[in-house]
XYZ file of N, CA, C and O in Angstrom:
764
model
N 0.830 -1.178 0.001
C 0.000 0.015 0.001
C 0.888 1.237 -0.007
O 1.738 1.362 0.863
N 0.731 2.184 -0.924
C 1.556 3.362 -0.981
C 1.484 4.169 0.337
O 0.439 4.292 0.952
N 2.655 4.521 0.826
C 2.784 5.271 2.085
C 2.951 4.426 3.319
O 3.249 4.972 4.394
N 2.795 3.080 3.150
C 2.930 2.177 4.334
C 4.349 1.565 4.292
O 4.623 0.589 3.612
N 5.289 2.201 4.961
C 6.687 1.776 5.030
C 7.282 2.326 6.287
O 6.693 3.145 6.965
N 8.526 1.842 6.607
C 9.123 2.250 7.873
C 10.179 3.352 7.772
O 10.259 4.139 8.702
N 10.931 3.387 6.728
C 11.985 4.433 6.606
C 12.428 4.503 5.168
O 11.937 3.805 4.313
N 13.409 5.425 4.910
C 13.973 5.645 3.544
C 15.402 5.258 3.533
O 16.133 5.346 4.526
N 15.858 4.820 2.352
C 17.270 4.745 2.051
C 17.547 5.718 0.926
O 16.890 5.702 -0.123
N 18.478 6.614 1.166
C 18.986 7.516 0.143
C 20.195 6.870 -0.464
O 21.173 6.609 0.215
N 20.133 6.516 -1.762
C 21.173 5.823 -2.446
C 21.947 6.888 -3.314
O 21.389 7.521 -4.184
N 23.250 7.056 -2.972
C 24.123 7.975 -3.705
C 25.073 7.150 -4.570
O 25.847 6.334 -4.055
N 24.947 7.329 -5.850
C 25.759 6.510 -6.781
C 26.998 7.267 -7.137
O 26.974 8.496 -7.438
N 28.140 6.585 -7.163
C 29.427 7.177 -7.596
C 29.418 7.183 -9.116
O 29.581 6.126 -9.760
N 29.123 8.279 -9.743
C 28.889 8.411 -11.153
C 30.037 7.808 -12.017
O 29.773 7.187 -13.025
N 31.289 8.124 -11.686
C 32.364 7.563 -12.527
C 32.378 6.065 -12.644
O 32.683 5.510 -13.699
N 31.908 5.352 -11.564
C 31.806 3.880 -11.687
C 30.725 3.431 -12.637
O 30.878 2.535 -13.425
N 29.567 4.102 -12.541
C 28.469 3.817 -13.483
C 28.988 4.056 -14.910
O 28.699 3.222 -15.842
N 29.554 5.206 -15.165
C 29.953 5.539 -16.507
C 30.996 4.509 -17.047
O 30.934 4.144 -18.226
N 31.934 4.112 -16.216
C 32.939 3.127 -16.617
C 32.277 1.756 -16.966
O 32.555 1.099 -17.934
N 31.351 1.344 -16.074
C 30.641 0.077 -16.207
C 29.772 0.028 -17.484
O 29.736 -0.939 -18.210
N 29.021 1.103 -17.670
C 28.069 1.162 -18.768
C 28.701 1.450 -20.099
O 28.164 1.075 -21.166
N 29.901 2.010 -20.124
C 30.630 2.247 -21.394
C 29.763 3.053 -22.379
O 29.211 4.067 -22.022
N 29.707 2.566 -23.610
C 28.991 3.273 -24.654
C 27.500 3.329 -24.389
O 26.777 4.105 -25.005
N 26.983 2.458 -23.536
C 25.518 2.460 -23.203
C 25.172 3.429 -22.115
O 24.043 3.486 -21.697
N 26.148 4.142 -21.537
C 25.912 5.083 -20.457
C 25.116 6.256 -20.924
O 25.160 6.656 -22.106
N 24.289 6.797 -20.001
C 23.479 7.974 -20.313
C 24.457 9.109 -20.641
O 25.188 9.519 -19.776
N 24.409 9.734 -21.826
C 25.323 10.770 -22.176
C 25.147 12.035 -21.300
O 26.101 12.757 -21.083
N 23.913 12.286 -20.842
C 23.684 13.420 -20.018
C 24.533 13.371 -18.706
O 25.056 14.347 -18.217
N 24.660 12.102 -18.230
C 25.428 11.875 -16.978
C 26.950 11.727 -17.282
O 27.787 12.281 -16.579
N 27.274 10.992 -18.301
C 28.627 10.571 -18.478
C 29.459 11.422 -19.491
O 30.668 11.256 -19.578
N 28.819 12.285 -20.212
C 29.544 13.192 -21.113
C 29.319 14.629 -20.784
O 29.365 15.514 -21.642
N 29.045 14.887 -19.508
C 28.750 16.253 -19.046
C 30.061 17.059 -19.052
O 31.155 16.568 -18.836
N 29.932 18.370 -19.329
C 31.058 19.313 -19.298
C 31.728 19.308 -17.952
O 32.980 19.294 -17.816
N 30.923 19.292 -16.881
C 31.460 19.188 -15.441
C 31.181 17.759 -15.031
O 29.977 17.450 -14.795
N 32.182 16.966 -14.861
C 31.924 15.535 -14.444
C 31.185 15.440 -13.105
O 31.478 16.192 -12.186
N 30.293 14.494 -13.063
C 29.590 14.227 -11.827
C 30.385 13.317 -10.937
O 31.193 12.493 -11.407
N 30.174 13.459 -9.648
C 30.759 12.546 -8.621
C 29.588 11.798 -8.025
O 29.048 10.940 -8.680
N 29.195 12.075 -6.770
C 28.061 11.377 -6.208
C 26.775 12.034 -6.759
O 26.621 13.258 -6.768
N 25.879 11.236 -7.286
C 24.568 11.672 -7.699
C 23.519 10.878 -6.929
O 23.854 9.819 -6.313
N 22.294 11.357 -6.939
C 21.205 10.547 -6.297
C 20.799 9.469 -7.221
O 20.404 9.702 -8.377
N 20.880 8.257 -6.738
C 20.348 7.116 -7.497
C 18.833 7.031 -7.149
O 18.004 6.853 -8.009
N 18.511 7.211 -5.841
C 17.092 7.210 -5.495
C 16.921 7.370 -4.047
O 17.828 7.322 -3.197
N 15.666 7.672 -3.675
C 15.134 7.698 -2.298
C 14.138 6.545 -2.215
O 13.057 6.667 -2.798
N 14.478 5.520 -1.472
C 13.716 4.269 -1.491
C 12.968 4.024 -0.194
O 13.585 3.839 0.863
N 11.635 3.954 -0.237
C 10.899 3.503 0.929
C 11.315 2.092 1.295
O 11.506 1.200 0.416
N 11.416 1.785 2.580
C 11.872 0.488 3.077
C 10.945 -0.014 4.214
O 10.462 0.783 4.982
N 10.842 -1.341 4.240
C 10.283 -1.977 5.449
C 11.462 -2.385 6.339
O 12.619 -2.352 5.893
N 11.201 -2.730 7.530
C 12.321 -3.249 8.372
C 12.980 -4.479 7.695
O 14.207 -4.615 7.832
N 12.187 -5.237 6.987
C 12.708 -6.334 6.196
C 12.139 -6.256 4.791
O 10.906 -6.417 4.655
N 12.940 -5.883 3.805
C 12.459 -5.767 2.500
C 12.011 -4.367 2.089
O 12.155 -3.441 2.899
N 11.366 -4.235 0.941
C 10.919 -2.936 0.522
C 9.779 -3.080 -0.502
O 9.706 -4.089 -1.206
N 8.911 -2.103 -0.568
C 7.868 -2.138 -1.569
C 8.430 -1.586 -2.886
O 9.375 -0.807 -2.901
N 7.856 -1.998 -3.996
C 8.265 -1.445 -5.253
C 7.086 -1.522 -6.295
O 6.187 -2.303 -6.114
N 7.139 -0.630 -7.239
C 6.165 -0.573 -8.325
C 4.733 -0.642 -7.795
O 3.917 -1.477 -8.179
N 4.384 0.258 -6.902
C 3.064 0.282 -6.301
C 2.067 0.767 -7.353
O 2.257 1.789 -8.015
N 0.994 0.009 -7.502
C 0.006 0.257 -8.489
C -1.084 1.217 -7.989
O -1.381 1.253 -6.789
N -1.626 1.992 -8.919
C -2.845 2.756 -8.604
C -2.628 3.997 -7.794
O -3.598 4.509 -7.270
N -1.394 4.493 -7.703
C -1.193 5.718 -6.950
C -0.410 6.718 -7.840
O 0.653 6.436 -8.265
N -1.039 7.836 -8.065
C -0.364 8.896 -8.827
C -0.202 8.574 -10.298
O -0.522 7.502 -10.769
N 0.388 9.490 -11.001
C 0.609 9.290 -12.429
C 1.735 8.292 -12.707
O 2.578 8.023 -11.829
N 1.685 7.700 -13.902
C 2.733 6.710 -14.246
C 4.112 7.360 -14.296
O 5.114 6.813 -13.889
N 4.178 8.585 -14.773
C 5.464 9.342 -14.905
C 5.324 10.737 -14.284
O 4.303 11.326 -14.331
N 6.445 11.257 -13.779
C 6.429 12.648 -13.304
C 6.391 13.517 -14.520
O 6.655 13.127 -15.641
N 5.986 14.805 -14.347
C 5.898 15.750 -15.438
C 7.265 16.037 -16.042
O 8.312 15.827 -15.433
N 7.259 16.603 -17.214
C 8.483 16.990 -17.920
C 9.222 17.993 -17.010
O 10.479 17.897 -16.890
N 8.534 18.938 -16.431
C 9.162 19.926 -15.602
C 9.786 19.339 -14.348
O 10.898 19.707 -13.971
N 9.143 18.382 -13.739
C 9.707 17.707 -12.562
C 10.962 16.973 -12.921
O 11.955 17.066 -12.228
N 10.908 16.232 -14.041
C 12.143 15.486 -14.494
C 13.222 16.485 -14.707
O 14.404 16.337 -14.253
N 12.973 17.544 -15.498
C 13.990 18.576 -15.781
C 14.565 19.160 -14.564
O 15.813 19.326 -14.436
N 13.759 19.454 -13.540
C 14.235 20.078 -12.319
C 15.133 19.155 -11.463
O 15.827 19.613 -10.582
N 15.102 17.855 -11.755
C 15.928 16.892 -10.973
C 17.277 16.598 -11.613
O 18.154 15.956 -11.016
N 17.476 17.080 -12.824
C 18.661 16.678 -13.574
C 19.986 17.136 -12.991
O 21.034 16.513 -13.263
N 20.013 18.113 -12.133
C 21.235 18.602 -11.489
C 21.782 17.537 -10.448
O 22.961 17.419 -10.278
N 20.910 16.754 -9.891
C 21.332 15.760 -8.899
C 21.024 14.340 -9.310
O 21.544 13.428 -8.760
N 20.234 14.153 -10.399
C 19.921 12.853 -10.999
C 20.045 13.035 -12.440
O 19.026 13.178 -13.146
N 21.227 13.061 -13.010
C 21.441 13.529 -14.396
C 21.059 12.439 -15.438
O 21.859 12.123 -16.338
N 19.844 11.974 -15.357
C 19.351 10.991 -16.405
C 17.860 11.077 -16.334
O 17.247 10.749 -15.286
N 17.221 11.442 -17.432
C 15.754 11.457 -17.489
C 15.148 10.096 -17.174
O 14.198 9.951 -16.507
N 15.771 9.101 -17.786
C 15.319 7.697 -17.550
C 15.417 7.287 -16.098
O 14.522 6.611 -15.601
N 16.488 7.699 -15.417
C 16.652 7.375 -14.020
C 15.576 8.072 -13.185
O 14.965 7.379 -12.311
N 15.256 9.278 -13.439
C 14.240 10.015 -12.697
C 12.886 9.314 -12.873
O 12.180 9.024 -11.882
N 12.557 9.019 -14.094
C 11.240 8.341 -14.341
C 11.213 6.964 -13.709
O 10.200 6.568 -13.110
N 12.321 6.180 -13.800
C 12.347 4.873 -13.251
C 12.213 4.942 -11.735
O 11.544 4.122 -11.111
N 12.913 5.835 -11.090
C 12.821 5.966 -9.625
C 11.429 6.293 -9.164
O 10.963 5.780 -8.142
N 10.702 7.090 -9.931
C 9.313 7.374 -9.577
C 8.507 6.093 -9.660
O 7.755 5.735 -8.764
N 8.625 5.399 -10.797
C 7.767 4.220 -11.003
C 8.078 3.145 -9.937
O 7.155 2.520 -9.403
N 9.359 2.889 -9.690
C 9.739 1.771 -8.783
C 9.597 2.177 -7.339
O 9.086 1.361 -6.541
N 10.040 3.328 -6.931
C 10.105 3.696 -5.537
C 9.119 4.825 -5.145
O 8.396 4.755 -4.127
N 9.102 5.866 -5.879
C 8.261 7.004 -5.581
C 6.791 6.649 -5.483
O 6.027 7.177 -4.681
N 6.371 5.727 -6.368
C 4.961 5.274 -6.404
C 4.545 4.659 -5.096
O 3.395 4.562 -4.789
N 5.540 4.244 -4.269
C 5.224 3.591 -3.009
C 5.355 4.571 -1.827
O 5.098 4.173 -0.693
N 5.712 5.814 -2.096
C 5.964 6.736 -1.016
C 4.693 7.330 -0.466
O 4.672 7.833 0.668
N 3.557 7.263 -1.179
C 2.340 7.896 -0.775
C 2.341 9.403 -1.042
O 1.429 10.141 -0.615
N 3.343 9.859 -1.796
C 3.451 11.315 -2.135
C 3.223 11.487 -3.624
O 3.351 10.538 -4.395
N 2.922 12.710 -3.999
C 2.816 13.067 -5.443
C 4.242 13.056 -5.960
O 5.233 13.162 -5.200
N 4.447 12.994 -7.307
C 5.803 13.039 -7.877
C 6.508 14.362 -7.419
O 7.685 14.269 -7.003
N 5.867 15.492 -7.435
C 6.519 16.726 -7.021
C 6.972 16.648 -5.559
O 8.125 17.009 -5.235
N 6.110 16.192 -4.678
C 6.443 16.112 -3.280
C 7.557 15.034 -3.033
O 8.439 15.239 -2.226
N 7.494 13.926 -3.732
C 8.530 12.878 -3.615
C 9.890 13.405 -4.028
O 10.881 13.212 -3.370
N 9.951 14.093 -5.160
C 11.251 14.601 -5.635
C 11.700 15.765 -4.829
O 12.891 15.971 -4.641
N 10.825 16.597 -4.238
C 11.232 17.608 -3.307
C 11.860 17.010 -2.071
O 12.875 17.462 -1.586
N 11.276 15.940 -1.596
C 11.812 15.191 -0.453
C 13.205 14.620 -0.797
O 14.118 14.644 0.012
N 13.309 14.059 -2.012
C 14.534 13.516 -2.455
C 15.645 14.586 -2.423
O 16.757 14.359 -1.962
N 15.316 15.754 -2.919
C 16.254 16.866 -2.924
C 16.683 17.271 -1.498
O 17.784 17.495 -1.215
N 15.716 17.306 -0.632
C 15.974 17.626 0.791
C 16.852 16.600 1.405
O 17.781 16.956 2.150
N 16.621 15.336 1.127
C 17.494 14.283 1.657
C 18.889 14.433 1.160
O 19.865 14.323 1.916
N 19.059 14.688 -0.126
C 20.408 14.883 -0.708
C 21.117 16.088 -0.113
O 22.304 16.054 0.230
N 20.325 17.192 0.125
C 20.910 18.396 0.670
C 21.370 18.178 2.131
O 22.279 18.913 2.581
N 20.768 17.245 2.790
C 21.150 16.978 4.175
C 22.519 16.346 4.286
O 23.219 16.489 5.294
N 22.947 15.641 3.243
C 24.220 14.874 3.312
C 25.410 15.747 2.865
O 25.341 16.315 1.790
N 26.381 15.754 3.664
C 27.612 16.449 3.311
C 28.555 15.370 2.667
O 28.887 14.374 3.292
N 28.922 15.650 1.460
C 29.875 14.727 0.745
C 31.268 15.020 1.331
O 31.677 16.201 1.335
N 32.001 14.020 1.765
C 33.305 14.240 2.293
C 34.225 14.877 1.255
O 34.185 14.605 0.075
N 35.098 15.758 1.760
C 36.072 16.478 0.876
C 36.853 15.534 0.055
O 37.163 15.849 -1.158
N 37.211 14.387 0.504
C 37.990 13.429 -0.286
C 37.341 13.054 -1.570
O 37.990 12.768 -2.551
N 35.983 13.094 -1.636
C 35.245 12.771 -2.818
C 34.939 13.960 -3.715
O 34.669 13.808 -4.882
N 34.935 15.076 -3.125
C 34.737 16.296 -3.863
C 35.971 16.727 -4.668
O 35.854 17.402 -5.671
N 37.144 16.264 -4.161
C 38.422 16.730 -4.744
C 39.133 15.673 -5.570
O 40.229 15.865 -6.008
N 38.604 14.446 -5.727
C 39.292 13.392 -6.456
C 39.567 13.836 -7.861
O 38.699 14.277 -8.599
N 40.835 13.726 -8.274
C 41.236 14.102 -9.579
C 41.759 12.877 -10.363
O 41.705 12.856 -11.576
N 42.297 11.900 -9.679
C 42.702 10.691 -10.270
C 42.169 9.517 -9.524
O 41.892 9.647 -8.349
N 42.074 8.361 -10.168
C 41.505 7.201 -9.496
C 42.366 6.778 -8.340
O 43.562 7.032 -8.234
N 41.751 6.106 -7.339
C 42.480 5.666 -6.222
C 41.844 4.372 -5.710
O 40.782 3.989 -6.083
N 42.546 3.732 -4.773
C 42.028 2.552 -4.075
C 41.761 2.976 -2.671
O 42.480 3.775 -2.107
N 40.676 2.447 -2.113
C 40.283 2.840 -0.790
C 39.651 1.649 -0.080
O 39.010 0.818 -0.700
N 39.807 1.588 1.221
C 39.188 0.599 2.060
C 37.705 0.984 2.137
O 37.365 2.141 2.402
N 36.818 0.032 1.949
C 35.366 0.337 2.049
C 35.000 0.899 3.399
O 34.157 1.820 3.499
N 35.677 0.437 4.493
C 35.415 1.053 5.796
C 35.818 2.492 5.861
O 35.226 3.324 6.578
N 36.870 2.867 5.100
C 37.299 4.309 5.056
C 36.261 5.184 4.397
O 36.140 6.347 4.794
N 35.551 4.651 3.453
C 34.457 5.422 2.805
C 33.423 5.721 3.831
O 32.941 6.831 3.982
N 32.999 4.694 4.604
C 31.985 4.908 5.648
C 32.516 5.898 6.670
O 31.757 6.812 7.097
N 33.745 5.740 7.100
C 34.309 6.634 8.099
C 34.272 8.117 7.577
O 33.922 9.020 8.344
N 34.640 8.308 6.320
C 34.644 9.653 5.768
C 33.211 10.253 5.804
O 33.060 11.402 6.168
N 32.225 9.470 5.475
C 30.867 9.949 5.507
C 30.394 10.238 6.934
O 29.717 11.208 7.196
N 30.781 9.342 7.854
C 30.389 9.519 9.263
C 31.016 10.793 9.793
O 30.306 11.570 10.483
N 32.274 11.069 9.520
C 32.943 12.229 10.046
C 32.406 13.529 9.426
O 32.373 14.559 10.081
N 31.951 13.463 8.164
C 31.432 14.677 7.502
C 29.988 14.982 7.910
O 29.506 16.036 7.664
N 29.320 13.949 8.494
C 27.897 14.094 8.835
C 27.638 13.746 10.293
O 27.342 12.610 10.615
N 27.729 14.725 11.155
C 27.477 14.474 12.583
C 26.136 13.792 12.804
O 25.131 14.192 12.224
N 26.174 12.731 13.621
C 24.929 11.993 13.901
C 24.819 10.745 13.023
O 24.032 9.817 13.362
N 25.510 10.683 11.888
C 25.496 9.494 11.042
C 26.399 8.468 11.631
O 27.545 8.698 11.915
N 25.861 7.232 11.829
C 26.630 6.138 12.460
C 26.880 5.078 11.434
O 26.189 5.004 10.404
N 27.874 4.208 11.728
C 28.245 3.151 10.759
C 27.068 2.227 10.492
O 26.911 1.702 9.399
N 26.157 1.996 11.509
C 25.059 1.061 11.285
C 23.878 1.780 10.614
O 22.782 1.156 10.464
N 24.087 2.954 10.091
C 23.015 3.687 9.373
C 23.349 3.874 7.934
O 22.709 4.668 7.202
N 24.342 3.134 7.429
C 24.770 3.284 6.070
C 25.488 2.034 5.623
O 25.898 1.196 6.455
N 25.637 1.903 4.289
C 26.356 0.794 3.747
C 27.054 1.346 2.414
O 26.482 2.111 1.715
N 28.252 0.872 2.199
C 28.996 1.122 0.991
C 28.772 -0.073 0.103
O 28.951 -1.207 0.537
N 28.379 0.194 -1.154
C 28.150 -0.929 -2.110
C 29.307 -0.866 -3.108
O 29.733 0.214 -3.534
N 29.719 -2.051 -3.551
C 30.738 -2.107 -4.561
C 30.300 -3.133 -5.637
O 29.515 -4.043 -5.410
N 30.813 -2.914 -6.831
C 30.500 -3.788 -7.911
C 31.707 -3.949 -8.809
O 32.266 -2.885 -9.231
N 32.113 -5.115 -9.090
C 33.318 -5.426 -9.941
C 34.507 -4.603 -9.387
O 35.126 -3.911 -10.117
N 34.763 -4.676 -8.098
C 35.947 -4.028 -7.455
C 35.911 -2.529 -7.524
O 36.888 -1.875 -7.271
N 34.734 -1.927 -7.789
C 34.615 -0.446 -7.817
C 33.578 0.008 -6.795
O 32.578 -0.632 -6.566
N 33.824 1.223 -6.257
C 32.818 1.855 -5.444
C 31.575 2.093 -6.292
O 31.654 2.643 -7.429
N 30.460 1.640 -5.824
C 29.206 1.786 -6.579
C 28.319 2.821 -5.930
O 27.925 3.820 -6.610
N 27.963 2.608 -4.674
C 27.031 3.501 -4.036
C 27.374 3.628 -2.539
O 28.013 2.784 -1.911
N 26.834 4.649 -1.944
C 26.734 4.837 -0.526
C 25.269 4.953 -0.228
O 24.587 5.813 -0.771
N 24.738 4.064 0.635
C 23.334 4.048 0.984
C 23.176 4.496 2.422
O 23.798 3.891 3.339
N 22.341 5.512 2.659
C 22.172 6.133 3.958
C 20.736 5.974 4.395
O 19.860 6.327 3.606
N 20.530 5.504 5.587
C 19.150 5.248 6.080
C 18.665 6.458 6.858
O 19.400 7.062 7.684
N 17.471 6.860 6.572
C 16.797 8.036 7.049
C 15.392 7.709 7.548
O 14.679 6.928 6.870
N 14.974 8.399 8.625
C 13.600 8.231 9.009
C 12.660 8.892 7.960
O 13.189 9.581 7.088
N 11.444 8.798 8.181
C 10.470 9.495 7.228
C 10.640 10.959 7.368
O 10.227 11.709 6.470
N 11.199 11.483 8.485
C 11.461 12.917 8.665
C 12.883 13.273 8.294
O 13.349 14.366 8.667
N 13.607 12.384 7.633
C 14.934 12.599 7.120
C 16.011 12.726 8.241
O 17.009 13.416 8.069
N 15.804 12.049 9.316
C 16.833 11.993 10.336
C 17.579 10.647 10.164
O 17.031 9.674 9.743
N 18.888 10.672 10.513
C 19.650 9.428 10.394
C 19.090 8.377 11.335
O 18.596 8.683 12.448
N 19.083 7.059 10.919
C 18.643 5.986 11.765
C 19.378 4.718 11.354
O 19.873 4.604 10.215
N 19.449 3.805 12.274
C 20.146 2.518 11.984
C 19.245 1.701 11.058
O 18.023 1.862 10.972
N 19.903 0.784 10.359
C 19.214 -0.096 9.397
C 20.071 -1.332 9.180
O 20.831 -1.334 8.254
N 19.922 -2.275 10.049
C 20.778 -3.433 9.965
C 20.674 -4.217 8.647
O 21.674 -4.699 8.110
N 19.471 -4.267 8.097
C 19.280 -5.025 6.852
C 20.081 -4.402 5.703
O 20.600 -5.093 4.802
N 20.170 -3.085 5.651
C 20.971 -2.388 4.626
C 22.445 -2.493 4.950
O 23.239 -2.778 4.036
N 22.808 -2.282 6.166
C 24.239 -2.330 6.636
C 24.809 -3.708 6.361
O 25.968 -3.793 5.878
N 24.064 -4.777 6.573
C 24.519 -6.126 6.310
C 24.852 -6.386 4.830
O 25.653 -7.291 4.574
N 24.220 -5.658 3.907
C 24.443 -5.933 2.503
C 25.613 -5.083 1.935
O 25.748 -4.988 0.727
N 26.388 -4.463 2.815
C 27.456 -3.620 2.315
C 28.571 -4.392 1.682
O 28.673 -5.625 1.739
N 29.499 -3.659 1.058
C 30.644 -4.228 0.340
C 31.524 -5.021 1.324
O 31.873 -4.550 2.401
N 31.917 -6.185 0.880
C 32.802 -7.094 1.721
C 34.244 -7.076 1.239
O 35.107 -7.631 1.906
N 34.539 -6.397 0.150
C 35.895 -6.303 -0.316
C 36.677 -5.281 0.552
O 36.147 -4.294 0.946
N 37.910 -5.573 0.816
C 38.711 -4.701 1.593
C 39.072 -3.449 0.791
O 38.824 -2.310 1.241
N 39.641 -3.562 -0.356
C 40.099 -2.471 -1.186
C 39.165 -2.364 -2.364
O 38.889 -3.364 -3.054
N 38.683 -1.123 -2.622
C 37.846 -0.925 -3.788
C 38.471 0.241 -4.639
O 39.068 1.124 -4.067
N 38.244 0.205 -5.889
C 38.747 1.223 -6.828
C 37.692 2.343 -6.817
O 36.499 2.138 -6.929
N 38.176 3.584 -6.709
C 37.329 4.780 -6.815
C 37.729 5.518 -8.053
O 38.724 6.282 -8.070
N 37.107 5.232 -9.202
C 37.519 5.895 -10.484
C 37.319 7.382 -10.384
O 36.402 7.844 -9.709
N 38.192 8.082 -11.060
C 38.163 9.548 -11.103
C 37.092 10.009 -12.060
O 36.828 9.359 -13.063
N 36.468 11.134 -11.756
C 35.523 11.767 -12.750
C 36.292 12.106 -14.044
O 37.436 12.449 -13.999
N 35.622 12.051 -15.165
C 36.243 12.379 -16.443
C 35.554 13.567 -17.078
O 34.388 13.720 -17.105
């Protein structure tokens, strides 16, 4: 049922990893931008304590408006990603597309990206725990059990941060347990 969930996960995708993985199939808006992206919003996902709802039927429009999609491109630089996130996750939020994406923007604005990721100029290797530590130190109140670092093919993929419905940090063992198990991960540089 739309709106019946326990908390949110804000998923921040490391854009250079997506661009490298997708290659020629990557969204050009995201991967061929004049100013390369670093962390972008992958999505704001309603969650149950165990599992999550998705593709909720019968609530709101199938797609957000053209204006709503356009207004999200600075933090979600892919029209397809914005539309997909609404269909899969936003439709379960119990909010209209405009309110859901406003909340997504507020959640993203709440997170301080650590300086180490704002200033990366060349690729590096990093301990997955060091990524969590950097986010924890940059965001007072964020604890290790309220986030998870995801990796794919030896690359940093995402940082997932658990938030209450009021966008306060909260623990989330089910998300934390699914974090990256590799010791060293590659953090590709923006291009």
